Structure formats: structure tokens, C-alpha cells
Amino acid sequence: MALDYREHIPNNVGLGDNRALHRALEHWQPHFLDWWKEMGPAVFADADVYLRTATAVDEQGWASYGMVKMPEYRWGIFLADPVPDRRIGFGDALGEPVWQQVPGEHRSALRRLIVTQGDTEPASVEQQRRLGETCPSLYDLRNLFQVNVEEGRHLWAMVYLLHGYFGRDGREEAEELLARHSGDPDKPRILGTFNQPIADWLSFFMFTYFTDRDGRFQLKSLTESAFDPLSRTCRFMLTEEAFHMFVGTSGITRVVKRTLEVMKELGNEDPTAVRNAGAIDLPTLQRYINFWFSSSLDLFGAEISSNAASYFAGGLKGRPDEARFANHSAVDQSLRIEAPDGKGGVTAADVPMRSAMNEVTRSAYVRDCDVGVQRWNRLLAEARCDFRFRLPSIRFRRSIGVWAGVATDPDGRPIADEEWRRREYQWLPSAEDRAFVASLMRRVTSPGKMAGWIAPPEIGINNAPLDYKYVRLN
């Protein structure tokens, strides 16, 4: 398929002039479109959607808005503007010039980092592909599709790096990014959270709040990379990732507001009464928070990691906002890590800081997640509601690291397996919870109308009114 890349794929990487990259993408692009048709948003190929399209890296005018059919979206490839005389900001090569090509000794590790990041982008599209059928409003439907096409663009960004800098190995990895599928028993996605089904909009809002926030921290770590094309690619991706987190933050906020409205109408906080009135009760929201927060914690990896240490030492992946740290070599520093003692208690040990880099980033992530939780709690306090949301302990329901497979309660206290089995669905969504939430998922597509379980947003998109027809269903 011959393409004029300047017309169909907005970019600032010279795609039209790079013959080798041109040929590689000519082969990959039809496979991507086949994947989108098969695994992208179900039954909405002909809909006109009010989408934002990245067209440049200028902060004042980097995107345009307009009605677009998703298969015709212009997935672009952009690198943030280079930083003049940029130097490596951490690790053993601190202060040396950044790399414009991949050093041979770091080729395998860099490829692994890019593939792992790239694998998450199509995975989330696959997880969310049927949500449009139960959208609570046209506003939300459009936001879902905006997230989807931007995840597709982020896939293009990683594939550009694989094709542009890793030769045949990169081309093969780019093909594999389309061959794995979320939840596939034979070829699943690389990271476990991206194989979880997202069957309802409450899960979608939780995913975009917690899991996309993990993505933000991973991208921020990669923007520190000494491999400058990766750094510049991720810096631009962060511009779009902020919107994905907004969808989660505002979505959960609107659910909480609607629940509080129903509770006020009823004159009580009884979860059964709230459910019977068609809203999502607060304890169910807490169980969903527990599930998605604990799932996302595992995405940072183990507390003690030789890979994290080597990535940092080699300059491949730093800490988010590395400039805020005083010691950029992280030598002769340590971090106290708590672990189960095997006797039902907890022990602690000082771990070399480089080996604890995953935990440094996870801790920053937890603090950031808690900002939204406290915002929701202020809504509860203003409504004179006694309930309060909270994040569970980072030990709770872990599958990776020192707490993997160790039963704890949400406060992080180790408990017997029998108690876990008895109380699991006090803390996590049960089949009944999921069935109830699913029962609320009824498609609303009249402009300006909202499903009964969620409050309307405060403002529309790009200054458009709330009753704007954000998606034109054909």
C-alpha cells in the first residue's frame, strides 16, 4: 500500500525521506489496520467521531479537532523537540552526551523496554473494544474513542523506534505487537493487568485512573533515558497520556457525585437502597478501587530488581523527574524494604538503591493516586457522608515481588489463607458486584443525556456544549 506519509501520517521524523523506514512501514501499516478492524472498537467503524489529532509538537497548537472515522484517523509519529547539548542525567555515564543511536551493549535491554511499553498500547484497546455498546453518553463514548486512537498512536510511536533503530529484530518485534492479544490463552499480552477484561465503564474509569497513571510514571522514567529518540518519543506521549488520566479522574468523580445525589434523595447511605435506586454504592466503588490499584502496583515490577539496577546504571531508564533527586548515581544509598518473614510477620532490610528503583517509582505513584482519593473524600465530607475511600496497602493482593502470593488484609497485615478465602469479597468485587454494575450498563446516545448512574461532566470537549453530537452513529 503506497502512502504519502506527509499526508496520512503527520510526523516530524522525516518518514517521507527515509526509504528503509518507508518500506518497513508499508509492510506493517496494512497489518495494523487489519488488527484495528478485528480488535479495535467493535461495530463503530462507520461512526463520525469528534477526535483530537496530533499534528505537531508546538505546545500552543499541537493538535486539531474534527469529525473523523476511526479507521481513517491519522496516527502520527512525533518526537518532542530536542534539548540542546542534552547529557545523560543518571547512572554510570552521568554527564556524558546522550545517544542518538543504540549502543550495541544496550541493544537487547532497550528493545525489551520498548517492546514492553509498546505492548500495553494495543492491549488496552483490545480490553476496551466492546465498551462502546454500553456507553453512558455520547460525551463518554467520544472520550473512549479518543483514548483508543491515542493508544494506537502510541503503538505507532514505539513501532517507529523498533523499525528505525533495531533492524530486522525490530521489525519482527513490531509484528509480534499485533500478534499477541489481551486475554489470549496462547499469546497473551506481556503484563498481567493488560489481560484483565474491562467489561463495564466503572472498570474503564478505574483503569484510566490507576493503570494509565502507571503508564504516565513509566513514560516519565523513559523520558530520562540516555537513548534520546526514546526520551523524545515518550515526552510527547505524556502530552496525550494526561487526557487518559483525566478520563479516569473525572469519570470516577462523576460516579461519586451521582451516588451522593441519590443518597441525598433517599435520605440514607444504605448500599442496598442506593443500588435499588440505580446508582453504584460506595462500598462497591471501594472494592473496585482495591482491585485496580493492586493490579496496577504489580506493573512496576519487584521491589528488589537486578534489571532495574542495570537499567539505571546503564542510563536506559531513570527515576521519574530525576532532576529532583540530589544523588544521580544512587551509589552508596539504600532503601528500606519490608517483606514477609515467613512466620506471619514482617521483616525489613536495607536494599541498595539501584536495586530498589522499582520501589522508588511505585512509592511516587502511590502518592499521586492518593491525590484523587482525597479529592473524592472531600466530596463525601461536603455531603456529610461518613464513608471514606482509601488506597489499600501496597502489600495487598500482590502477584509480583516480595509480597507475591502472601495473603494480607487491605491494611497490609498478613492473614491466614483461610481468612483470605472467607473475606476476599469483602475487599474485592464479587460476581454479584460485577453483575450489578453490568446491569446498569445501558447505552445512552441522545445528545446531552446521561445514564442514571453517573453525573454529567462540568464542561464539554474543546468548548463544545454538553449536548453536542460528539459521535454521529450511522
CSV table of C-alpha atoms in Angstrom, one decimal:
chain,number,residue,atom,x,y,z
A,1,MET,CA,0.0,0.0,0.0
A,2,ALA,CA,1.7,3.2,-1.2
A,3,LEU,CA,1.2,6.1,1.2
A,4,ASP,CA,2.1,9.7,1.1
A,5,TYR,CA,3.4,9.8,4.7
A,6,ARG,CA,3.3,13.6,4.9
A,7,GLU,CA,-0.5,13.4,4.1
A,8,HIS,CA,-1.6,10.3,6.0
A,9,ILE,CA,0.9,10.1,8.9
A,10,PRO,CA,1.7,13.5,10.4
A,11,ASN,CA,5.2,13.3,11.7
A,12,ASN,CA,8.4,15.3,12.4
A,13,VAL,CA,10.8,12.3,11.9
A,14,GLY,CA,11.2,12.6,8.1
A,15,LEU,CA,9.2,9.5,7.3
A,16,GLY,CA,8.8,10.6,3.6
A,17,ASP,CA,12.6,10.8,3.1
A,18,ASN,CA,13.7,7.6,4.9
A,19,ARG,CA,13.4,4.9,2.3
A,20,ALA,CA,14.2,2.0,4.6
A,21,LEU,CA,11.6,3.1,7.2
A,22,HIS,CA,9.2,3.8,4.4
A,23,ARG,CA,9.4,0.2,3.2
A,24,ALA,CA,9.1,-1.2,6.7
A,25,LEU,CA,6.0,0.8,7.5
A,26,GLU,CA,4.5,-0.1,4.1
A,27,HIS,CA,4.6,-3.7,5.2
A,28,TRP,CA,3.4,-3.1,8.8
A,29,GLN,CA,0.7,-0.5,8.3
A,30,PRO,CA,-1.8,-2.8,6.5
A,31,HIS,CA,-1.4,-5.3,9.3
A,32,PHE,CA,-2.1,-2.6,11.8
A,33,LEU,CA,-5.3,-1.6,10.0
A,34,ASP,CA,-6.3,-5.3,9.9
A,35,TRP,CA,-5.7,-5.5,13.7
A,36,TRP,CA,-7.7,-2.3,14.3
A,37,LYS,CA,-10.7,-3.7,12.3
A,38,GLU,CA,-10.5,-7.0,14.1
A,39,MET,CA,-9.6,-5.9,17.7
A,40,GLY,CA,-10.4,-2.2,17.8
A,41,PRO,CA,-13.8,-0.6,18.9
A,42,ALA,CA,-16.5,-3.0,17.9
A,43,VAL,CA,-19.1,-2.0,15.3
A,44,PHE,CA,-18.2,1.7,15.2
A,45,ALA,CA,-16.0,1.8,12.1
A,46,ASP,CA,-18.5,4.0,10.2
A,47,ALA,CA,-19.2,6.4,13.0
A,48,ASP,CA,-18.0,10.0,12.7
A,49,VAL,CA,-16.2,10.9,15.9
A,50,TYR,CA,-15.1,14.3,17.2
A,51,LEU,CA,-11.5,13.5,17.7
A,52,ARG,CA,-8.3,15.3,18.5
A,53,THR,CA,-5.4,14.5,16.1
A,54,ALA,CA,-1.8,15.3,16.9
A,55,THR,CA,-0.3,17.3,14.1
A,56,ALA,CA,2.8,18.9,15.6
A,57,VAL,CA,4.8,19.3,18.8
A,58,ASP,CA,4.2,23.0,19.3
A,59,GLU,CA,2.8,23.4,22.8
A,60,GLN,CA,0.4,26.2,21.6
A,61,GLY,CA,-1.1,24.3,18.7
A,62,TRP,CA,-0.1,20.6,18.6
A,63,ALA,CA,-3.5,19.1,17.8
A,64,SER,CA,-6.5,19.7,15.7
A,65,TYR,CA,-10.2,18.7,16.3
A,66,GLY,CA,-12.7,17.4,13.8
A,67,MET,CA,-15.1,14.7,12.8
A,68,VAL,CA,-13.1,11.5,11.8
A,69,LYS,CA,-14.0,7.9,11.1
A,70,MET,CA,-11.6,6.0,13.3
A,71,PRO,CA,-10.1,3.7,10.6
A,72,GLU,CA,-9.2,6.9,8.8
A,73,TYR,CA,-7.5,8.5,11.8
A,74,ARG,CA,-4.1,10.0,11.1
A,75,TRP,CA,-1.9,8.1,13.5
A,76,GLY,CA,1.2,10.3,13.7
A,77,ILE,CA,4.8,9.8,14.8
A,78,PHE,CA,6.2,12.7,16.8
A,79,LEU,CA,9.4,13.3,18.9
A,80,ALA,CA,9.4,16.2,21.3
A,81,ASP,CA,11.9,18.9,20.3
A,82,PRO,CA,15.5,18.0,21.1
A,83,VAL,CA,17.1,19.5,24.2
A,84,PRO,CA,20.4,21.2,23.0
A,85,ASP,CA,23.5,19.5,24.3
A,86,ARG,CA,21.4,17.1,26.4
A,87,ARG,CA,23.5,15.0,28.8
A,88,ILE,CA,22.9,11.7,30.5
A,89,GLY,CA,21.3,12.5,33.8
A,90,PHE,CA,21.9,9.4,35.9
A,91,GLY,CA,23.8,6.2,36.3
A,92,ASP,CA,27.4,5.3,35.5
A,93,ALA,CA,27.6,7.5,32.4
A,94,LEU,CA,26.3,10.6,34.2
A,95,GLY,CA,27.2,13.8,32.3
A,96,GLU,CA,28.1,12.1,29.0
A,97,PRO,CA,26.3,13.1,25.8
A,98,VAL,CA,23.0,11.2,25.2
A,99,TRP,CA,22.9,8.6,22.4
A,100,GLN,CA,21.3,9.2,19.0
A,101,GLN,CA,21.8,5.5,18.0
A,102,VAL,CA,21.5,2.4,20.1
A,103,PRO,CA,24.8,1.3,21.7
A,104,GLY,CA,25.5,-2.4,20.9
A,105,GLU,CA,25.9,-3.4,24.6
A,106,HIS,CA,22.4,-2.0,25.4
A,107,ARG,CA,20.6,-3.1,22.3
A,108,SER,CA,18.7,-6.1,23.8
A,109,ALA,CA,17.7,-4.3,27.0
A,110,LEU,CA,16.5,-1.2,25.2
A,111,ARG,CA,14.5,-3.3,22.7
A,112,ARG,CA,12.9,-5.1,25.7
A,113,LEU,CA,11.9,-1.9,27.3
A,114,ILE,CA,10.4,-0.5,24.1
A,115,VAL,CA,8.5,-3.8,23.3
A,116,THR,CA,7.1,-3.9,26.8
A,117,GLN,CA,5.9,-0.4,26.7
A,118,GLY,CA,4.6,-0.8,23.1
A,119,ASP,CA,2.7,-4.0,24.1
A,120,THR,CA,0.5,-2.1,26.6
A,121,GLU,CA,-0.9,0.3,23.9
A,122,PRO,CA,-2.8,-2.1,21.7
A,123,ALA,CA,-3.6,-4.3,24.8
A,124,SER,CA,-5.8,-1.5,26.3
A,125,VAL,CA,-7.6,-1.0,23.0
A,126,GLU,CA,-8.4,-4.8,23.0
A,127,GLN,CA,-9.6,-4.7,26.6
A,128,GLN,CA,-12.0,-1.8,25.9
A,129,ARG,CA,-13.2,-2.8,22.4
A,130,ARG,CA,-16.9,-3.6,23.4
A,131,LEU,CA,-17.4,-0.7,25.9
A,132,GLY,CA,-19.0,1.5,23.2
A,133,GLU,CA,-22.0,-0.8,23.2
A,134,THR,CA,-22.9,0.3,26.7
A,135,CYS,CA,-21.8,4.0,26.8
A,136,PRO,CA,-23.4,6.2,29.4
A,137,SER,CA,-23.4,9.2,27.0
A,138,LEU,CA,-22.1,10.4,23.7
A,139,TYR,CA,-19.6,12.5,25.6
A,140,ASP,CA,-18.2,9.4,27.3
A,141,LEU,CA,-18.3,7.4,24.0
A,142,ARG,CA,-16.2,10.1,22.3
A,143,ASN,CA,-13.7,10.1,25.2
A,144,LEU,CA,-13.4,6.3,25.0
A,145,PHE,CA,-12.6,6.5,21.3
A,146,GLN,CA,-10.1,9.3,21.9
A,147,VAL,CA,-8.3,7.2,24.3
A,148,ASN,CA,-8.4,4.3,21.9
A,149,VAL,CA,-7.0,6.2,18.9
A,150,GLU,CA,-4.2,7.7,21.1
A,151,GLU,CA,-3.2,4.3,22.4
A,152,GLY,CA,-3.0,3.3,18.7
A,153,ARG,CA,-0.8,6.4,18.0
A,154,HIS,CA,1.4,5.4,21.0
A,155,LEU,CA,1.8,2.0,19.4
A,156,TRP,CA,2.9,3.7,16.2
A,157,ALA,CA,5.5,5.7,18.3
A,158,MET,CA,7.1,2.5,19.7
A,159,VAL,CA,6.9,0.8,16.3
A,160,TYR,CA,8.8,3.7,14.7
A,161,LEU,CA,11.6,3.2,17.2
A,162,LEU,CA,11.7,-0.6,16.6
A,163,HIS,CA,11.7,-0.1,12.8
A,164,GLY,CA,14.0,2.9,12.8
A,165,TYR,CA,16.7,1.7,15.2
A,166,PHE,CA,16.6,-2.1,15.6
A,167,GLY,CA,16.7,-3.5,12.1
A,168,ARG,CA,15.3,-7.0,11.5
A,169,ASP,CA,14.8,-7.7,15.2
A,170,GLY,CA,12.8,-4.6,15.5
A,171,ARG,CA,10.6,-5.4,12.5
A,172,GLU,CA,9.9,-8.9,13.9
A,173,GLU,CA,9.0,-7.4,17.3
A,174,ALA,CA,6.7,-4.9,15.6
A,175,GLU,CA,4.8,-7.8,14.0
A,176,GLU,CA,4.5,-9.6,17.4
A,177,LEU,CA,2.9,-6.5,18.9
A,178,LEU,CA,-0.1,-7.2,16.6
A,179,ALA,CA,0.0,-11.0,17.1
A,180,ARG,CA,-0.4,-11.0,20.9
A,181,HIS,CA,-3.9,-10.3,22.2
A,182,SER,CA,-5.3,-9.3,25.6
A,183,GLY,CA,-6.6,-12.4,27.4
A,184,ASP,CA,-5.5,-14.8,24.7
A,185,PRO,CA,-4.6,-18.1,26.5
A,186,ASP,CA,-1.9,-18.9,23.9
A,187,LYS,CA,-0.4,-15.5,23.1
A,188,PRO,CA,-1.4,-13.1,25.9
A,189,ARG,CA,-0.1,-9.6,26.4
A,190,ILE,CA,3.2,-9.3,28.3
A,191,LEU,CA,1.9,-7.7,31.5
A,192,GLY,CA,-0.8,-9.3,33.5
A,193,THR,CA,-3.0,-6.3,34.1
A,194,PHE,CA,-3.4,-5.9,30.4
A,195,ASN,CA,-5.0,-9.3,30.2
A,196,GLN,CA,-7.8,-8.3,32.6
A,197,PRO,CA,-11.2,-7.9,31.0
A,198,ILE,CA,-12.8,-4.4,31.1
A,199,ALA,CA,-16.4,-5.3,30.8
A,200,ASP,CA,-18.0,-2.2,32.3
A,201,TRP,CA,-17.5,1.5,32.4
A,202,LEU,CA,-16.7,1.6,36.1
A,203,SER,CA,-13.7,-0.7,35.3
A,204,PHE,CA,-12.8,1.6,32.4
A,205,PHE,CA,-12.7,4.7,34.7
A,206,MET,CA,-10.7,2.7,37.3
A,207,PHE,CA,-8.3,1.5,34.5
A,208,THR,CA,-7.7,5.0,33.1
A,209,TYR,CA,-7.2,6.4,36.7
A,210,PHE,CA,-4.9,3.7,38.1
A,211,THR,CA,-3.4,1.8,35.1
A,212,ASP,CA,-2.9,4.8,32.8
A,213,ARG,CA,-1.3,6.6,35.7
A,214,ASP,CA,1.2,3.7,35.9
A,215,GLY,CA,1.7,4.4,32.2
A,216,ARG,CA,2.5,8.0,33.0
A,217,PHE,CA,5.2,7.0,35.5
A,218,GLN,CA,6.7,4.5,33.1
A,219,LEU,CA,6.8,7.1,30.4
A,220,LYS,CA,8.3,9.7,32.7
A,221,SER,CA,11.0,7.1,33.6
A,222,LEU,CA,11.8,6.5,29.9
A,223,THR,CA,11.9,10.3,29.2
A,224,GLU,CA,15.1,10.2,31.3
A,225,SER,CA,16.7,7.6,29.0
A,226,ALA,CA,20.1,8.3,27.5
A,227,PHE,CA,18.7,6.9,24.2
A,228,ASP,CA,17.4,10.3,23.0
A,229,PRO,CA,14.9,9.2,20.4
A,230,LEU,CA,13.1,7.1,23.1
A,231,SER,CA,13.2,10.1,25.5
A,232,ARG,CA,11.8,12.5,23.0
A,233,THR,CA,9.1,10.0,21.9
A,234,CYS,CA,7.9,9.5,25.5
A,235,ARG,CA,8.0,13.2,26.3
A,236,PHE,CA,5.4,13.8,23.5
A,237,MET,CA,3.4,10.7,24.6
A,238,LEU,CA,3.0,12.3,28.0
A,239,THR,CA,1.0,15.1,26.4
A,240,GLU,CA,-1.7,12.7,25.4
A,241,GLU,CA,-1.4,10.4,28.5
A,242,ALA,CA,-2.7,13.3,30.6
A,243,PHE,CA,-6.0,13.2,28.9
A,244,HIS,CA,-6.4,9.4,29.6
A,245,MET,CA,-5.9,10.1,33.3
A,246,PHE,CA,-8.4,12.9,33.1
A,247,VAL,CA,-11.0,10.5,31.8
A,248,GLY,CA,-10.4,8.3,34.8
A,249,THR,CA,-10.3,11.0,37.4
A,250,SER,CA,-13.4,12.9,36.1
A,251,GLY,CA,-15.3,9.6,35.4
A,252,ILE,CA,-14.9,8.3,39.0
A,253,THR,CA,-15.7,11.8,40.3
A,254,ARG,CA,-18.9,11.9,38.3
A,255,VAL,CA,-19.9,8.4,39.6
A,256,VAL,CA,-19.3,9.5,43.2
A,257,LYS,CA,-21.3,12.7,42.7
A,258,ARG,CA,-24.3,10.8,41.3
A,259,THR,CA,-24.2,8.3,44.2
A,260,LEU,CA,-24.2,11.2,46.6
A,261,GLU,CA,-27.2,12.8,44.8
A,262,VAL,CA,-29.1,9.5,45.1
A,263,MET,CA,-28.2,9.1,48.8
A,264,LYS,CA,-29.4,12.7,49.4
A,265,GLU,CA,-32.7,11.9,47.6
A,266,LEU,CA,-33.1,8.7,49.7
A,267,GLY,CA,-32.1,10.2,53.0
A,268,ASN,CA,-29.7,7.4,53.8
A,269,GLU,CA,-26.4,5.7,52.8
A,270,ASP,CA,-27.7,2.1,52.7
A,271,PRO,CA,-25.9,0.3,49.9
A,272,THR,CA,-28.9,-1.8,49.0
A,273,ALA,CA,-31.2,1.2,48.8
A,274,VAL,CA,-28.6,3.0,46.6
A,275,ARG,CA,-28.4,0.0,44.3
A,276,ASN,CA,-32.2,-0.2,44.1
A,277,ALA,CA,-32.2,3.4,43.0
A,278,GLY,CA,-29.9,2.7,40.1
A,279,ALA,CA,-26.6,4.1,41.5
A,280,ILE,CA,-23.3,2.5,42.5
A,281,ASP,CA,-22.9,2.2,46.3
A,282,LEU,CA,-19.8,3.5,47.9
A,283,PRO,CA,-18.6,0.1,49.3
A,284,THR,CA,-18.7,-1.3,45.7
A,285,LEU,CA,-16.6,1.6,44.5
A,286,GLN,CA,-14.1,0.9,47.2
A,287,ARG,CA,-13.8,-2.8,46.1
A,288,TYR,CA,-13.2,-1.7,42.5
A,289,ILE,CA,-10.5,0.7,43.8
A,290,ASN,CA,-8.9,-2.1,45.7
A,291,PHE,CA,-8.9,-4.4,42.6
A,292,TRP,CA,-7.5,-1.9,40.1
A,293,PHE,CA,-5.0,-0.2,42.4
A,294,SER,CA,-3.5,-3.5,43.5
A,295,SER,CA,-3.4,-4.8,39.9
A,296,SER,CA,-1.6,-1.7,38.7
A,297,LEU,CA,1.0,-1.9,41.5
A,298,ASP,CA,2.4,-5.1,40.0
A,299,LEU,CA,3.2,-3.2,36.8
A,300,PHE,CA,6.2,-1.6,38.5
A,301,GLY,CA,7.9,-4.9,39.0
A,302,ALA,CA,9.5,-6.5,42.0
A,303,GLU,CA,10.7,-4.4,45.0
A,304,ILE,CA,14.2,-5.8,44.5
A,305,SER,CA,15.3,-6.0,40.9
A,306,SER,CA,18.6,-6.6,39.2
A,307,ASN,CA,17.1,-5.5,35.9
A,308,ALA,CA,16.1,-2.1,37.4
A,309,ALA,CA,19.6,-1.7,38.8
A,310,SER,CA,21.2,-2.4,35.4
A,311,TYR,CA,18.8,-0.1,33.5
A,312,PHE,CA,19.6,2.7,35.9
A,313,ALA,CA,23.4,2.0,35.9
A,314,GLY,CA,23.4,1.9,32.1
A,315,GLY,CA,21.4,5.1,31.6
A,316,LEU,CA,18.5,3.2,30.0
A,317,LYS,CA,15.6,4.1,32.4
A,318,GLY,CA,15.8,6.6,35.2
A,319,ARG,CA,13.5,7.7,38.0
A,320,PRO,CA,10.6,10.0,37.2
A,321,ASP,CA,11.7,13.6,37.5
A,322,GLU,CA,15.3,12.6,38.0
A,323,ALA,CA,16.3,16.2,38.5
A,324,ARG,CA,14.5,16.4,41.9
A,325,PHE,CA,17.0,13.8,43.3
A,326,ALA,CA,20.2,15.0,44.9
A,327,ASN,CA,22.3,12.0,44.0
A,328,HIS,CA,22.0,10.9,40.4
A,329,SER,CA,24.4,8.0,40.6
A,330,ALA,CA,22.5,6.4,43.5
A,331,VAL,CA,25.7,4.8,44.7
A,332,ASP,CA,26.2,4.2,48.5
A,333,GLN,CA,22.5,4.7,49.0
A,334,SER,CA,19.9,2.3,50.2
A,335,LEU,CA,16.1,2.0,50.7
A,336,ARG,CA,14.4,0.1,53.5
A,337,ILE,CA,12.2,-2.7,52.0
A,338,GLU,CA,9.6,-4.5,54.1
A,339,ALA,CA,9.0,-8.2,53.4
A,340,PRO,CA,7.1,-11.1,54.9
A,341,ASP,CA,9.2,-13.0,57.5
A,342,GLY,CA,7.7,-16.4,56.7
A,343,LYS,CA,6.2,-16.6,60.1
A,344,GLY,CA,3.1,-14.4,59.7
A,345,GLY,CA,5.0,-11.2,60.4
A,346,VAL,CA,7.1,-8.6,58.7
A,347,THR,CA,10.8,-8.0,58.5
A,348,ALA,CA,12.8,-5.1,56.9
A,349,ALA,CA,16.2,-4.8,55.3
A,350,ASP,CA,18.1,-2.0,53.6
A,351,VAL,CA,18.5,-2.7,49.8
A,352,PRO,CA,21.0,-0.9,47.5
A,353,MET,CA,19.1,2.0,46.0
A,354,ARG,CA,19.8,0.9,42.4
A,355,SER,CA,18.1,-2.4,43.1
A,356,ALA,CA,15.2,-0.7,44.6
A,357,MET,CA,14.4,1.7,41.7
A,358,ASN,CA,11.0,0.0,41.1
A,359,GLU,CA,10.0,0.7,44.6
A,360,VAL,CA,11.1,4.4,44.3
A,361,THR,CA,8.8,4.8,41.4
A,362,ARG,CA,6.0,2.8,42.9
A,363,SER,CA,6.0,5.0,46.0
A,364,ALA,CA,5.7,8.1,43.9
A,365,TYR,CA,2.8,6.5,42.0
A,366,VAL,CA,1.0,5.7,45.3
A,367,ARG,CA,1.3,9.3,46.5
A,368,ASP,CA,-0.1,10.5,43.1
A,369,CYS,CA,-3.0,8.1,43.2
A,370,ASP,CA,-3.9,9.2,46.7
A,371,VAL,CA,-4.5,12.8,45.5
A,372,GLY,CA,-7.6,11.7,43.6
A,373,VAL,CA,-8.8,9.6,46.5
A,374,GLN,CA,-8.6,12.6,48.9
A,375,ARG,CA,-10.5,14.7,46.3
A,376,TRP,CA,-13.3,12.2,46.3
A,377,ASN,CA,-13.3,12.1,50.1
A,378,ARG,CA,-13.7,15.9,50.2
A,379,LEU,CA,-16.9,15.4,48.2
A,380,LEU,CA,-18.1,12.9,50.8
A,381,ALA,CA,-17.2,15.2,53.6
A,382,GLU,CA,-19.1,18.1,51.9
A,383,ALA,CA,-22.1,15.9,51.6
A,384,ARG,CA,-21.9,15.0,55.3
A,385,CYS,CA,-21.3,11.3,54.4
A,386,ASP,CA,-19.4,9.2,57.0
A,387,PHE,CA,-17.8,6.9,54.4
A,388,ARG,CA,-14.2,7.5,53.2
A,389,PHE,CA,-12.3,5.9,50.4
A,390,ARG,CA,-8.7,4.8,50.8
A,391,LEU,CA,-6.0,3.0,48.9
A,392,PRO,CA,-5.2,-0.5,50.2
A,393,SER,CA,-1.6,-1.3,51.3
A,394,ILE,CA,1.0,-2.0,48.7
A,395,ARG,CA,1.2,-5.5,50.1
A,396,PHE,CA,-2.4,-6.3,49.3
A,397,ARG,CA,-3.2,-8.8,46.5
A,398,ARG,CA,0.3,-8.7,45.0
A,399,SER,CA,1.4,-11.2,42.3
A,400,ILE,CA,4.9,-9.8,41.8
A,401,GLY,CA,7.7,-9.1,44.3
A,402,VAL,CA,8.3,-10.0,47.9
A,403,TRP,CA,4.6,-9.9,48.8
A,404,ALA,CA,3.5,-12.1,45.8
A,405,GLY,CA,1.0,-14.8,46.9
A,406,VAL,CA,1.1,-13.6,50.6
A,407,ALA,CA,-2.4,-13.1,52.0
A,408,THR,CA,-2.9,-9.8,53.7
A,409,ASP,CA,-5.9,-7.6,54.5
A,410,PRO,CA,-6.2,-4.1,52.9
A,411,ASP,CA,-4.1,-2.7,55.8
A,412,GLY,CA,-1.2,-4.9,54.8
A,413,ARG,CA,-1.5,-7.2,57.8
A,414,PRO,CA,-0.6,-10.8,56.9
A,415,ILE,CA,-3.5,-13.2,57.5
A,416,ALA,CA,-4.1,-16.9,57.1
A,417,ASP,CA,-5.2,-18.2,53.7
A,418,GLU,CA,-8.4,-19.4,55.2
A,419,GLU,CA,-9.3,-15.9,56.4
A,420,TRP,CA,-8.4,-14.5,52.9
A,421,ARG,CA,-10.8,-17.0,51.3
A,422,ARG,CA,-13.5,-16.1,53.8
A,423,ARG,CA,-13.2,-12.3,53.4
A,424,GLU,CA,-11.9,-11.9,49.8
A,425,TYR,CA,-15.2,-10.5,48.5
A,426,GLN,CA,-15.5,-8.0,51.4
A,427,TRP,CA,-12.5,-6.4,49.8
A,428,LEU,CA,-12.7,-7.2,46.1
A,429,PRO,CA,-15.6,-7.1,43.6
A,430,SER,CA,-17.7,-10.3,43.8
A,431,ALA,CA,-19.5,-11.9,40.9
A,432,GLU,CA,-22.7,-10.3,42.3
A,433,ASP,CA,-21.0,-6.9,42.3
A,434,ARG,CA,-19.9,-7.2,38.7
A,435,ALA,CA,-23.4,-8.4,37.7
A,436,PHE,CA,-25.0,-5.4,39.4
A,437,VAL,CA,-22.6,-3.0,37.7
A,438,ALA,CA,-23.2,-4.7,34.4
A,439,SER,CA,-27.0,-4.4,34.9
A,440,LEU,CA,-26.5,-0.6,34.9
A,441,MET,CA,-24.6,-0.5,31.6
A,442,ARG,CA,-27.3,0.7,29.2
A,443,ARG,CA,-26.4,2.6,26.1
A,444,VAL,CA,-27.4,6.3,26.1
A,445,THR,CA,-26.8,8.1,22.8
A,446,SER,CA,-29.2,11.1,22.9
A,447,PRO,CA,-27.1,14.3,22.8
A,448,GLY,CA,-26.7,15.7,26.3
A,449,LYS,CA,-28.3,12.8,28.1
A,450,MET,CA,-26.5,10.7,30.8
A,451,ALA,CA,-27.1,7.2,32.2
A,452,GLY,CA,-28.7,7.3,35.7
A,453,TRP,CA,-25.6,6.1,37.5
A,454,ILE,CA,-23.2,8.9,36.5
A,455,ALA,CA,-23.4,12.7,36.8
A,456,PRO,CA,-22.8,14.9,33.8
A,457,PRO,CA,-19.4,16.5,33.3
A,458,GLU,CA,-18.8,20.1,34.2
A,459,ILE,CA,-17.8,21.2,30.7
A,460,GLY,CA,-17.8,19.8,27.2
A,461,ILE,CA,-14.9,19.0,24.9
A,462,ASN,CA,-12.9,21.7,23.3
A,463,ASN,CA,-15.5,24.3,24.4
A,464,ALA,CA,-18.4,22.4,22.7
A,465,PRO,CA,-21.7,22.2,24.6
A,466,LEU,CA,-22.6,19.1,26.5
A,467,ASP,CA,-25.4,18.4,24.1
A,468,TYR,CA,-23.1,18.4,21.1
A,469,LYS,CA,-23.3,15.3,19.0
A,470,TYR,CA,-19.8,14.1,19.7
A,471,VAL,CA,-20.3,10.8,17.9
A,472,ARG,CA,-22.5,10.5,14.8
A,473,LEU,CA,-23.7,7.0,14.7
A,474,ASN,CA,-24.5,5.9,11.1
